[in-house]
Amino acid sequence: MAERPPLLVGRGVTRYFGGVAAVQDVDFEVRAGEVLGLIGPNGAGKTTLMNLISGLLPLSRGDLVFEGRSLKGLAPWDIARLGIARTFQIVKPFAGMTVRENVAMGAMFAREGHGVPARQALEVADEVLEMVGLADRRHSYTDELTIALRKRLELARALALNPRLLLLDEVMAGLNLREVGQLMELVKSINARGVTIIVIEHVMKAIMGISDRLVVLHYGRKIAEGPPQAVAQDEKVITAYLGRRFGQGKGA
Amino acid sequence: MGEAALHKQAPATGEAPRQPGGRPLLKVERLEVAYGEVQVLWGIDMEVYDRQVVALVGSNGAGKSTTLKAIAGALRPRAGRIIFDGEDVGGKPAAEAVRRGIVLVPEGRQLFAGMTVHENLMMGAYARRDGMRAIREDLDWVYSLFPELVKKRGQLAGTMSGGEQQMCAIGRGLMGRPRLLLLDELSLGLAPVIVDRLVEIVTRIHRERNLAILLVEQDLNVALAMAQRGYVLETGRLVKAGTAEELLADESIRTAYLGI
Amino acid sequence: MSPAPARRGGVITAIALVVLGVLAALPPFYLSGYWVRVLTGLLMYGALASAINIMVGFAGYPALGNIVFFGVGAYTVAVLMVKYNTDFFVALVAAGVLAALYAMVLGAAVLRLRGAYFGIATIGINHATSEIVTNLDSLTGGGRGTIVPFYPGGIEEERMFFYFLMLGLMVLAVATVWLISRNRLGYGLRALKADQEGASVMGVNTTRYKVIAWTISAGLTGLVGGAYAYWLAFLEPPYVFDITMSVKTYIMAILGGAGTVAGPVVGAFALELLSELIWGRFLEAHMLVLGIVVVLVVLFIPQGFMNLAGRLVGLLRGRRRPGEVGADG
């Protein structure tokens, strides 16, 4: 596969909470059009990294460069307008608004030049809902949806922003096997439309199945990166997940 | 999987589990647990026999802690049964579980930071009705297990190091005189040398007291160093079970953790 | 939704508004002075409830001390008319502008607080502003109060003037809320009410939107305060920086339906009328009875009257009720 140009580059990304580094000196890059999986044991700093990229947390050190622009110091809404959308681990659709209105929000506040006024936004929302398979529930209120549908809604809202980069934070959590499969297909189809995706997941089969490349974090540091097969055999990764001495002498 | 045979196998230490009528102390049947709408466990079956140490391992997010919390009464099961000493305790409040002898040492210690070590330990005996003498005996035993804590008995628990806090948490759990001790992620955030010490202590506890231990660990090696048997969880489902040796030798465990 | 029903809906609404408009214009000609005064008061509360709705119902900020802007508006009119002989309408505009600016300046700092902390802060601001006004007694007449020039005209004329003035302000407030609800600002506010973090990553500049919301709410409240000053013709700080009045408008907005357009007005009318009726009968237990009524409503109709009405209409039309889930839901 020819090298794609980098869409997002992280250089020395560091974030401290008090004296503890949740993320330390992480260098990484996300190439245009790929699905990058972000994995690592509990407390590795994955969600922190996602919060740094989406602007909910400021960088302690280092820089994040998106399409040549530094994200340092930008507010979350500015980052969203640049074309980076994210979902949350605990899905939080806007209560008190219908499914359609939730998704319309994304269309209203989308990337520069793609935002539309309120009335049009509802129509754009309909298109997105069609794409994710929620069209028949568009007038429902969010508390009427099952968890699997709420995840789709979360995804739809992010898509309505017309992002170049989509951050998915544990979007498979709580879904049964069939639902995981369905959502994986949806994520693949979104990627096929040219949206670059960074995924955090604990459902390992899923993330291994959809990622082009993986970055592995452990205690805030990057310990490995590469294609899924290679990473799964990396001694450091195995040690991180399964423990000391388990990884020794195994694989690469 | 030949599970029935596996569960009854003699543990590696050579000690025969005390099985009154062959009945397990803890039996978990088709357990399902959800946090609100997010289902985390999709039907778990487990057995822990008296005086056995069993490990529950798997990658993060697999549902290990959730299982312990459900057994301890901190979470209501959505479906399935938790049978302890012949009685169904699933869904009963945590205080009930403690009364029956199920004590959880939670993930992250969760000590009473504003209380001293001694006070924390005494809080562990809160639900006991068997008198001060028995409690004092247990206290002495706990201090003998953790000589480090003797010096620090008057120190505020929140000011101690991670390893010391973990010891205090285990001690507090033991003060409840459990029949089943649940240990959630002992090794989290601790240096290897301290983890080794904890492994030693847990082994000693098992040797000196009449209790069963169910422990959750992400670190497979640490888990199987303490346990005789183990269950492997992957995304809320049991994918493997076996003795410690079998699991340690099993190449495909990596798949359960890493997905490929 | 096909265009035909929408157009039909639009025509019905238009007719309804015209009818309402005509009805609204009649009272001063046919009712006694007492009732016209009562209605003027109702309209005033309707305007205030609508204005606070922008904060409470849309942005989700419990601005319990919002009445501070009422006071600022009132005193602006009083001071300008008394000290500087300004024409009433000019003073009125200034009242709205000053109140709006006050909110804009405070907003950046105070809106960082959330929930109850914000509510308490606004109460504090109200109190502090009242004190400031009292202390500037050379300008404002302080604790002794200040007389505001009377409306030049007979009693009948005066009554009609203030009735239509308050009606106009209420219509302005409701129209403003309606406009907000239909455009980006309204959606952005509703989103940040539901989840500020979620709204921010969706591209909503939550800081700016909150400040804009409060500025508009304050401006409208200030206008009403200015009108009130002219109506009452005599001001003392406790009259217009009245925390009870503030809380009442807050409750009215919630009672009627926070976040709806017409709800707060319905709530205002209902609560004020109830107040009037109870005042007549239970002089001593007035506040107690009112309090009990409010508690009952909060317990049984927490979403407000508009939501209740909406559900009834939905039932009548046989539409699916909320809570029913589809086959794959």
PDB file of C-alpha atoms in Angstrom, chain B:
ATOM      1  CA  MET B   1     -14.681 -28.001  27.178  1.00  0.00           C
ATOM      2  CA  GLY B   2     -14.912 -30.715  29.761  1.00  0.00           C
ATOM      3  CA  GLU B   3     -15.523 -28.100  32.383  1.00  0.00           C
ATOM      4  CA  ALA B   4     -17.061 -30.326  35.003  1.00  0.00           C
ATOM      5  CA  ALA B   5     -13.912 -32.448  35.078  1.00  0.00           C
ATOM      6  CA  LEU B   6     -11.654 -29.396  35.198  1.00  0.00           C
ATOM      7  CA  HIS B   7     -13.439 -27.869  38.150  1.00  0.00           C
ATOM      8  CA  LYS B   8     -13.031 -30.949  40.276  1.00  0.00           C
ATOM      9  CA  GLN B   9      -9.360 -31.485  39.518  1.00  0.00           C
ATOM     10  CA  ALA B  10      -6.988 -31.503  42.492  1.00  0.00           C
ATOM     11  CA  PRO B  11      -5.126 -28.173  42.720  1.00  0.00           C
ATOM     12  CA  ALA B  12      -1.420 -28.063  41.992  1.00  0.00           C
ATOM     13  CA  THR B  13      -0.422 -27.389  45.590  1.00  0.00           C
ATOM     14  CA  GLY B  14      -1.452 -30.905  46.455  1.00  0.00           C
ATOM     15  CA  GLU B  15      -4.157 -29.858  48.888  1.00  0.00           C
ATOM     16  CA  ALA B  16      -7.504 -31.442  48.279  1.00  0.00           C
ATOM     17  CA  PRO B  17     -10.288 -28.891  48.309  1.00  0.00           C
ATOM     18  CA  ARG B  18     -12.712 -29.400  51.129  1.00  0.00           C
ATOM     19  CA  GLN B  19     -15.910 -30.241  49.334  1.00  0.00           C
ATOM     20  CA  PRO B  20     -18.855 -31.041  51.582  1.00  0.00           C
ATOM     21  CA  GLY B  21     -20.761 -33.306  49.267  1.00  0.00           C
ATOM     22  CA  GLY B  22     -18.682 -32.008  46.365  1.00  0.00           C
ATOM     23  CA  ARG B  23     -20.659 -28.795  46.318  1.00  0.00           C
ATOM     24  CA  PRO B  24     -18.819 -25.615  45.324  1.00  0.00           C
ATOM     25  CA  LEU B  25     -18.729 -22.747  47.812  1.00  0.00           C
ATOM     26  CA  LEU B  26     -19.580 -20.334  45.044  1.00  0.00           C
ATOM     27  CA  LYS B  27     -21.494 -21.191  41.928  1.00  0.00           C
ATOM     28  CA  VAL B  28     -22.233 -18.619  39.282  1.00  0.00           C
ATOM     29  CA  GLU B  29     -24.788 -19.583  36.672  1.00  0.00           C
ATOM     30  CA  ARG B  30     -25.432 -17.779  33.390  1.00  0.00           C
ATOM     31  CA  LEU B  31     -24.653 -14.464  35.008  1.00  0.00           C
ATOM     32  CA  GLU B  32     -25.589 -11.371  33.043  1.00  0.00           C
ATOM     33  CA  VAL B  33     -24.801  -7.875  34.260  1.00  0.00           C
ATOM     34  CA  ALA B  34     -25.452  -4.517  32.694  1.00  0.00           C
ATOM     35  CA  TYR B  35     -24.652  -0.947  33.653  1.00  0.00           C
ATOM     36  CA  GLY B  36     -27.959   0.638  32.791  1.00  0.00           C
ATOM     37  CA  GLU B  37     -28.320  -0.342  29.175  1.00  0.00           C
ATOM     38  CA  VAL B  38     -24.723  -1.277  28.528  1.00  0.00           C
ATOM     39  CA  GLN B  39     -24.493  -5.025  28.934  1.00  0.00           C
ATOM     40  CA  VAL B  40     -21.095  -6.141  30.123  1.00  0.00           C
ATOM     41  CA  LEU B  41     -21.523  -9.832  31.025  1.00  0.00           C
ATOM     42  CA  TRP B  42     -23.320 -12.140  28.647  1.00  0.00           C
ATOM     43  CA  GLY B  43     -23.790 -15.290  30.685  1.00  0.00           C
ATOM     44  CA  ILE B  44     -20.900 -16.454  32.883  1.00  0.00           C
ATOM     45  CA  ASP B  45     -20.610 -19.831  34.564  1.00  0.00           C
ATOM     46  CA  MET B  46     -18.048 -20.257  37.314  1.00  0.00           C
ATOM     47  CA  GLU B  47     -17.332 -22.407  40.328  1.00  0.00           C
ATOM     48  CA  VAL B  48     -15.090 -21.805  43.309  1.00  0.00           C
ATOM     49  CA  TYR B  49     -14.579 -24.567  45.833  1.00  0.00           C
ATOM     50  CA  ASP B  50     -13.747 -24.142  49.487  1.00  0.00           C
ATOM     51  CA  ARG B  51     -10.079 -23.371  50.107  1.00  0.00           C
ATOM     52  CA  GLN B  52      -9.416 -22.864  46.403  1.00  0.00           C
ATOM     53  CA  VAL B  53      -7.737 -19.925  44.765  1.00  0.00           C
ATOM     54  CA  VAL B  54      -9.310 -19.160  41.433  1.00  0.00           C
ATOM     55  CA  ALA B  55      -8.219 -16.466  39.022  1.00  0.00           C
ATOM     56  CA  LEU B  56     -10.387 -14.534  36.629  1.00  0.00           C
ATOM     57  CA  VAL B  57      -8.281 -13.112  33.843  1.00  0.00           C
ATOM     58  CA  GLY B  58      -8.750 -11.304  30.588  1.00  0.00           C
ATOM     59  CA  SER B  59      -8.111  -8.053  28.817  1.00  0.00           C
ATOM     60  CA  ASN B  60      -9.448  -4.775  30.162  1.00  0.00           C
ATOM     61  CA  GLY B  61     -13.101  -4.217  29.556  1.00  0.00           C
ATOM     62  CA  ALA B  62     -13.669  -7.966  29.607  1.00  0.00           C
ATOM     63  CA  GLY B  63     -15.937  -7.725  32.636  1.00  0.00           C
ATOM     64  CA  LYS B  64     -13.726  -9.164  35.355  1.00  0.00           C
ATOM     65  CA  SER B  65     -14.317  -6.473  37.940  1.00  0.00           C
ATOM     66  CA  THR B  66     -17.987  -6.456  37.064  1.00  0.00           C
ATOM     67  CA  THR B  67     -18.172 -10.153  37.911  1.00  0.00           C
ATOM     68  CA  LEU B  68     -16.602  -9.607  41.314  1.00  0.00           C
ATOM     69  CA  LYS B  69     -18.852  -6.680  42.077  1.00  0.00           C
ATOM     70  CA  ALA B  70     -21.922  -8.706  41.205  1.00  0.00           C
ATOM     71  CA  ILE B  71     -20.794 -11.520  43.501  1.00  0.00           C
ATOM     72  CA  ALA B  72     -20.099  -9.001  46.256  1.00  0.00           C
ATOM     73  CA  GLY B  73     -23.578  -7.545  45.928  1.00  0.00           C
ATOM     74  CA  ALA B  74     -22.446  -4.176  44.658  1.00  0.00           C
ATOM     75  CA  LEU B  75     -24.221  -4.769  41.349  1.00  0.00           C
ATOM     76  CA  ARG B  76     -27.563  -6.370  40.587  1.00  0.00           C
ATOM     77  CA  PRO B  77     -27.454  -9.106  37.993  1.00  0.00           C
ATOM     78  CA  ARG B  78     -29.692  -8.677  35.016  1.00  0.00           C
ATOM     79  CA  ALA B  79     -30.063 -12.457  34.763  1.00  0.00           C
ATOM     80  CA  GLY B  80     -28.527 -15.616  36.116  1.00  0.00           C
ATOM     81  CA  ARG B  81     -27.782 -16.827  39.624  1.00  0.00           C
ATOM     82  CA  ILE B  82     -25.078 -16.410  42.217  1.00  0.00           C
ATOM     83  CA  ILE B  83     -25.223 -19.283  44.682  1.00  0.00           C
ATOM     84  CA  PHE B  84     -23.068 -19.046  47.785  1.00  0.00           C
ATOM     85  CA  ASP B  85     -22.980 -21.898  50.220  1.00  0.00           C
ATOM     86  CA  GLY B  86     -26.177 -23.256  48.738  1.00  0.00           C
ATOM     87  CA  GLU B  87     -28.154 -20.006  48.850  1.00  0.00           C
ATOM     88  CA  ASP B  88     -28.983 -17.639  46.031  1.00  0.00           C
ATOM     89  CA  VAL B  89     -27.433 -14.287  46.894  1.00  0.00           C
ATOM     90  CA  GLY B  90     -27.721 -12.640  43.502  1.00  0.00           C
ATOM     91  CA  GLY B  91     -29.248  -9.182  43.729  1.00  0.00           C
ATOM     92  CA  LYS B  92     -29.080  -9.052  47.501  1.00  0.00           C
ATOM     93  CA  PRO B  93     -27.478  -5.935  48.976  1.00  0.00           C
ATOM     94  CA  ALA B  94     -23.737  -5.866  49.610  1.00  0.00           C
ATOM     95  CA  ALA B  95     -24.187  -5.834  53.388  1.00  0.00           C
ATOM     96  CA  GLU B  96     -25.928  -9.213  53.058  1.00  0.00           C
ATOM     97  CA  ALA B  97     -22.973 -10.590  51.143  1.00  0.00           C
ATOM     98  CA  VAL B  98     -20.556  -9.432  53.825  1.00  0.00           C
ATOM     99  CA  ARG B  99     -22.720 -10.987  56.502  1.00  0.00           C
ATOM    100  CA  ARG B 100     -22.514 -14.320  54.729  1.00  0.00           C
ATOM    101  CA  GLY B 101     -18.763 -14.089  54.383  1.00  0.00           C
ATOM    102  CA  ILE B 102     -18.147 -12.618  50.946  1.00  0.00           C
ATOM    103  CA  VAL B 103     -15.686  -9.753  51.200  1.00  0.00           C
ATOM    104  CA  LEU B 104     -14.460  -7.657  48.303  1.00  0.00           C
ATOM    105  CA  VAL B 105     -11.138  -5.858  48.207  1.00  0.00           C
ATOM    106  CA  PRO B 106     -12.019  -3.370  45.496  1.00  0.00           C
ATOM    107  CA  GLU B 107     -10.048  -2.173  42.533  1.00  0.00           C
ATOM    108  CA  GLY B 108      -8.080   0.922  43.407  1.00  0.00           C
ATOM    109  CA  ARG B 109      -8.089   0.022  47.076  1.00  0.00           C
ATOM    110  CA  GLN B 110     -10.821   2.507  48.057  1.00  0.00           C
ATOM    111  CA  LEU B 111      -9.576   2.957  51.575  1.00  0.00           C
ATOM    112  CA  PHE B 112     -11.110   5.530  53.879  1.00  0.00           C
ATOM    113  CA  ALA B 113      -8.420   8.089  53.172  1.00  0.00           C
ATOM    114  CA  GLY B 114      -9.280  10.276  56.128  1.00  0.00           C
ATOM    115  CA  MET B 115      -9.014   7.403  58.612  1.00  0.00           C
ATOM    116  CA  THR B 116      -5.870   5.817  59.990  1.00  0.00           C
ATOM    117  CA  VAL B 117      -4.649   2.375  59.044  1.00  0.00           C
ATOM    118  CA  HIS B 118      -5.916   1.000  62.312  1.00  0.00           C
ATOM    119  CA  GLU B 119      -9.343   2.573  61.837  1.00  0.00           C
ATOM    120  CA  ASN B 120      -9.575   1.206  58.331  1.00  0.00           C
ATOM    121  CA  LEU B 121      -8.791  -2.264  59.579  1.00  0.00           C
ATOM    122  CA  MET B 122     -11.357  -1.999  62.346  1.00  0.00           C
ATOM    123  CA  MET B 123     -13.942  -0.813  59.793  1.00  0.00           C
ATOM    124  CA  GLY B 124     -13.396  -4.118  58.056  1.00  0.00           C
ATOM    125  CA  ALA B 125     -14.828  -5.817  61.127  1.00  0.00           C
ATOM    126  CA  TYR B 126     -17.838  -3.504  61.220  1.00  0.00           C
ATOM    127  CA  ALA B 127     -20.427  -6.117  60.331  1.00  0.00           C
ATOM    128  CA  ARG B 128     -19.118  -8.769  62.682  1.00  0.00           C
ATOM    129  CA  ARG B 129     -21.114 -10.026  65.621  1.00  0.00           C
ATOM    130  CA  ASP B 130     -18.661 -12.507  67.082  1.00  0.00           C
ATOM    131  CA  GLY B 131     -17.207 -10.271  69.755  1.00  0.00           C
ATOM    132  CA  MET B 132     -14.128  -8.163  70.387  1.00  0.00           C
ATOM    133  CA  ARG B 133     -11.916 -11.098  71.241  1.00  0.00           C
ATOM    134  CA  ALA B 134     -12.244 -12.727  67.849  1.00  0.00           C
ATOM    135  CA  ILE B 135     -11.769  -9.349  66.203  1.00  0.00           C
ATOM    136  CA  ARG B 136      -8.592  -8.694  68.203  1.00  0.00           C
ATOM    137  CA  GLU B 137      -7.218 -12.090  67.199  1.00  0.00           C
ATOM    138  CA  ASP B 138      -7.792 -11.321  63.567  1.00  0.00           C
ATOM    139  CA  LEU B 139      -6.222  -7.904  63.979  1.00  0.00           C
ATOM    140  CA  ASP B 140      -3.088  -9.460  65.420  1.00  0.00           C
ATOM    141  CA  TRP B 141      -2.959 -11.920  62.576  1.00  0.00           C
ATOM    142  CA  VAL B 142      -3.324  -9.160  59.976  1.00  0.00           C
ATOM    143  CA  TYR B 143      -0.504  -7.182  61.574  1.00  0.00           C
ATOM    144  CA  SER B 144       1.621 -10.305  61.500  1.00  0.00           C
ATOM    145  CA  LEU B 145       0.965 -10.625  57.780  1.00  0.00           C
ATOM    146  CA  PHE B 146       1.825  -6.986  57.186  1.00  0.00           C
ATOM    147  CA  PRO B 147       4.560  -5.871  59.573  1.00  0.00           C
ATOM    148  CA  GLU B 148       4.887  -2.712  57.490  1.00  0.00           C
ATOM    149  CA  LEU B 149       1.475  -1.644  58.691  1.00  0.00           C
ATOM    150  CA  VAL B 150       2.298  -1.989  62.378  1.00  0.00           C
ATOM    151  CA  LYS B 151       4.533   1.049  62.305  1.00  0.00           C
ATOM    152  CA  LYS B 152       1.973   2.986  60.293  1.00  0.00           C
ATOM    153  CA  ARG B 153      -1.117   2.025  62.245  1.00  0.00           C
ATOM    154  CA  GLY B 154      -1.711   5.633  63.280  1.00  0.00           C
ATOM    155  CA  GLN B 155      -1.035   7.089  59.863  1.00  0.00           C
ATOM    156  CA  LEU B 156      -3.787   8.379  57.613  1.00  0.00           C
ATOM    157  CA  ALA B 157      -4.480   5.772  54.974  1.00  0.00           C
ATOM    158  CA  GLY B 158      -4.606   8.329  52.202  1.00  0.00           C
ATOM    159  CA  THR B 159      -0.990   9.342  52.799  1.00  0.00           C
ATOM    160  CA  MET B 160       0.571   5.936  52.227  1.00  0.00           C
ATOM    161  CA  SER B 161       2.227   4.525  49.149  1.00  0.00           C
ATOM    162  CA  GLY B 162       0.305   2.373  46.681  1.00  0.00           C
ATOM    163  CA  GLY B 163       1.772  -0.843  47.959  1.00  0.00           C
ATOM    164  CA  GLU B 164       1.052  -0.002  51.595  1.00  0.00           C
ATOM    165  CA  GLN B 165      -2.480   0.977  50.702  1.00  0.00           C
ATOM    166  CA  GLN B 166      -2.996  -2.325  48.952  1.00  0.00           C
ATOM    167  CA  MET B 167      -1.805  -4.158  52.037  1.00  0.00           C
ATOM    168  CA  CYS B 168      -4.144  -2.130  54.198  1.00  0.00           C
ATOM    169  CA  ALA B 169      -6.996  -2.878  51.840  1.00  0.00           C
ATOM    170  CA  ILE B 170      -6.328  -6.598  51.942  1.00  0.00           C
ATOM    171  CA  GLY B 171      -6.032  -6.408  55.715  1.00  0.00           C
ATOM    172  CA  ARG B 172      -9.333  -4.585  55.933  1.00  0.00           C
ATOM    173  CA  GLY B 173     -10.917  -7.276  53.808  1.00  0.00           C
ATOM    174  CA  LEU B 174      -9.512 -10.023  56.025  1.00  0.00           C
ATOM    175  CA  MET B 175     -10.912  -8.315  59.102  1.00  0.00           C
ATOM    176  CA  GLY B 176     -14.336  -9.262  57.841  1.00  0.00           C
ATOM    177  CA  ARG B 177     -13.384 -12.904  58.447  1.00  0.00           C
ATOM    178  CA  PRO B 178     -14.445 -13.881  54.937  1.00  0.00           C
ATOM    179  CA  ARG B 179     -15.186 -17.330  53.661  1.00  0.00           C
ATOM    180  CA  LEU B 180     -14.705 -16.032  50.144  1.00  0.00           C
ATOM    181  CA  LEU B 181     -12.219 -13.251  49.555  1.00  0.00           C
ATOM    182  CA  LEU B 182     -12.566 -11.323  46.323  1.00  0.00           C
ATOM    183  CA  LEU B 183      -9.411  -9.510  45.177  1.00  0.00           C
ATOM    184  CA  ASP B 184      -9.824  -6.999  42.370  1.00  0.00           C
ATOM    185  CA  GLU B 185      -6.678  -6.112  40.429  1.00  0.00           C
ATOM    186  CA  LEU B 186      -4.130  -6.318  43.229  1.00  0.00           C
ATOM    187  CA  SER B 187      -1.193  -5.478  41.050  1.00  0.00           C
ATOM    188  CA  LEU B 188      -2.624  -2.364  39.411  1.00  0.00           C
ATOM    189  CA  GLY B 189      -0.093   0.415  39.387  1.00  0.00           C
ATOM    190  CA  LEU B 190       2.373  -1.322  41.682  1.00  0.00           C
ATOM    191  CA  ALA B 191       6.052  -2.020  41.152  1.00  0.00           C
ATOM    192  CA  PRO B 192       7.017  -5.636  40.404  1.00  0.00           C
ATOM    193  CA  VAL B 193       8.880  -6.073  43.687  1.00  0.00           C
ATOM    194  CA  ILE B 194       5.775  -5.069  45.645  1.00  0.00           C
ATOM    195  CA  VAL B 195       3.575  -7.281  43.507  1.00  0.00           C
ATOM    196  CA  ASP B 196       5.857 -10.197  44.305  1.00  0.00           C
ATOM    197  CA  ARG B 197       5.451  -9.477  48.008  1.00  0.00           C
ATOM    198  CA  LEU B 198       1.673  -9.393  47.622  1.00  0.00           C
ATOM    199  CA  VAL B 199       1.720 -12.716  45.805  1.00  0.00           C
ATOM    200  CA  GLU B 200       3.650 -14.134  48.735  1.00  0.00           C
ATOM    201  CA  ILE B 201       1.137 -12.764  51.206  1.00  0.00           C
ATOM    202  CA  VAL B 202      -1.881 -14.035  49.332  1.00  0.00           C
ATOM    203  CA  THR B 203      -0.339 -17.475  49.174  1.00  0.00           C
ATOM    204  CA  ARG B 204       0.283 -17.326  52.903  1.00  0.00           C
ATOM    205  CA  ILE B 205      -3.267 -16.198  53.607  1.00  0.00           C
ATOM    206  CA  HIS B 206      -4.569 -19.104  51.661  1.00  0.00           C
ATOM    207  CA  ARG B 207      -2.322 -21.476  53.565  1.00  0.00           C
ATOM    208  CA  GLU B 208      -3.146 -20.196  57.067  1.00  0.00           C
ATOM    209  CA  ARG B 209      -6.852 -19.610  56.807  1.00  0.00           C
ATOM    210  CA  ASN B 210      -9.914 -21.507  55.840  1.00  0.00           C
ATOM    211  CA  LEU B 211     -11.026 -19.388  52.958  1.00  0.00           C
ATOM    212  CA  ALA B 212     -11.521 -19.437  49.218  1.00  0.00           C
ATOM    213  CA  ILE B 213     -10.106 -16.692  47.053  1.00  0.00           C
ATOM    214  CA  LEU B 214     -11.366 -15.408  43.743  1.00  0.00           C
ATOM    215  CA  LEU B 215      -8.992 -12.915  42.243  1.00  0.00           C
ATOM    216  CA  VAL B 216      -9.092 -10.731  39.212  1.00  0.00           C
ATOM    217  CA  GLU B 217      -5.900  -9.813  37.463  1.00  0.00           C
ATOM    218  CA  GLN B 218      -5.017  -8.493  34.088  1.00  0.00           C
ATOM    219  CA  ASP B 219      -1.461  -9.714  34.480  1.00  0.00           C
ATOM    220  CA  LEU B 220      -1.768 -13.385  33.624  1.00  0.00           C
ATOM    221  CA  ASN B 221       1.478 -14.351  35.232  1.00  0.00           C
ATOM    222  CA  VAL B 222       0.697 -12.762  38.579  1.00  0.00           C
ATOM    223  CA  ALA B 223      -2.754 -14.293  38.540  1.00  0.00           C
ATOM    224  CA  LEU B 224      -1.613 -17.815  37.844  1.00  0.00           C
ATOM    225  CA  ALA B 225       1.228 -17.557  40.378  1.00  0.00           C
ATOM    226  CA  MET B 226      -1.409 -17.324  43.083  1.00  0.00           C
ATOM    227  CA  ALA B 227      -4.192 -19.443  41.670  1.00  0.00           C
ATOM    228  CA  GLN B 228      -4.835 -23.117  41.192  1.00  0.00           C
ATOM    229  CA  ARG B 229      -7.453 -22.652  38.537  1.00  0.00           C
ATOM    230  CA  GLY B 230      -8.423 -19.906  36.180  1.00  0.00           C
ATOM    231  CA  TYR B 231     -11.157 -18.587  33.905  1.00  0.00           C
ATOM    232  CA  VAL B 232     -10.458 -16.390  30.910  1.00  0.00           C
ATOM    233  CA  LEU B 233     -12.979 -13.684  30.039  1.00  0.00           C
ATOM    234  CA  GLU B 234     -13.211 -11.965  26.707  1.00  0.00           C
ATOM    235  CA  THR B 235     -15.711  -9.165  26.217  1.00  0.00           C
ATOM    236  CA  GLY B 236     -18.100 -10.488  28.800  1.00  0.00           C
ATOM    237  CA  ARG B 237     -17.915 -14.133  27.807  1.00  0.00           C
ATOM    238  CA  LEU B 238     -15.973 -17.051  29.238  1.00  0.00           C
ATOM    239  CA  VAL B 239     -13.648 -18.377  26.572  1.00  0.00           C
ATOM    240  CA  LYS B 240     -11.337 -20.639  28.518  1.00  0.00           C
ATOM    241  CA  ALA B 241     -11.082 -22.459  31.806  1.00  0.00           C
ATOM    242  CA  GLY B 242      -8.450 -24.711  33.256  1.00  0.00           C
ATOM    243  CA  THR B 243      -5.785 -25.272  35.843  1.00  0.00           C
ATOM    244  CA  ALA B 244      -2.990 -22.768  36.227  1.00  0.00           C
ATOM    245  CA  GLU B 245      -0.511 -24.938  34.363  1.00  0.00           C
ATOM    246  CA  GLU B 246      -2.841 -25.516  31.462  1.00  0.00           C
ATOM    247  CA  LEU B 247      -3.516 -21.828  31.025  1.00  0.00           C
ATOM    248  CA  LEU B 248       0.120 -20.821  31.331  1.00  0.00           C
ATOM    249  CA  ALA B 249       1.037 -23.274  28.613  1.00  0.00           C
ATOM    250  CA  ASP B 250      -1.806 -22.249  26.345  1.00  0.00           C
ATOM    251  CA  GLU B 251      -0.595 -20.288  23.329  1.00  0.00           C
ATOM    252  CA  SER B 252      -4.062 -19.294  22.259  1.00  0.00           C
ATOM    253  CA  ILE B 253      -4.672 -17.277  25.410  1.00  0.00           C
ATOM    254  CA  ARG B 254      -3.023 -14.434  23.635  1.00  0.00           C
ATOM    255  CA  THR B 255      -5.922 -14.464  21.199  1.00  0.00           C
ATOM    256  CA  ALA B 256      -8.357 -14.024  24.033  1.00  0.00           C
ATOM    257  CA  TYR B 257      -6.466 -10.957  25.130  1.00  0.00           C
ATOM    258  CA  LEU B 258      -5.474  -9.476  21.814  1.00  0.00           C
ATOM    259  CA  GLY B 259      -8.200 -10.625  19.475  1.00  0.00           C
ATOM    260  CA  ILE B 260      -5.940 -12.247  16.908  1.00  0.00           C
TER     261      ILE B 260
END
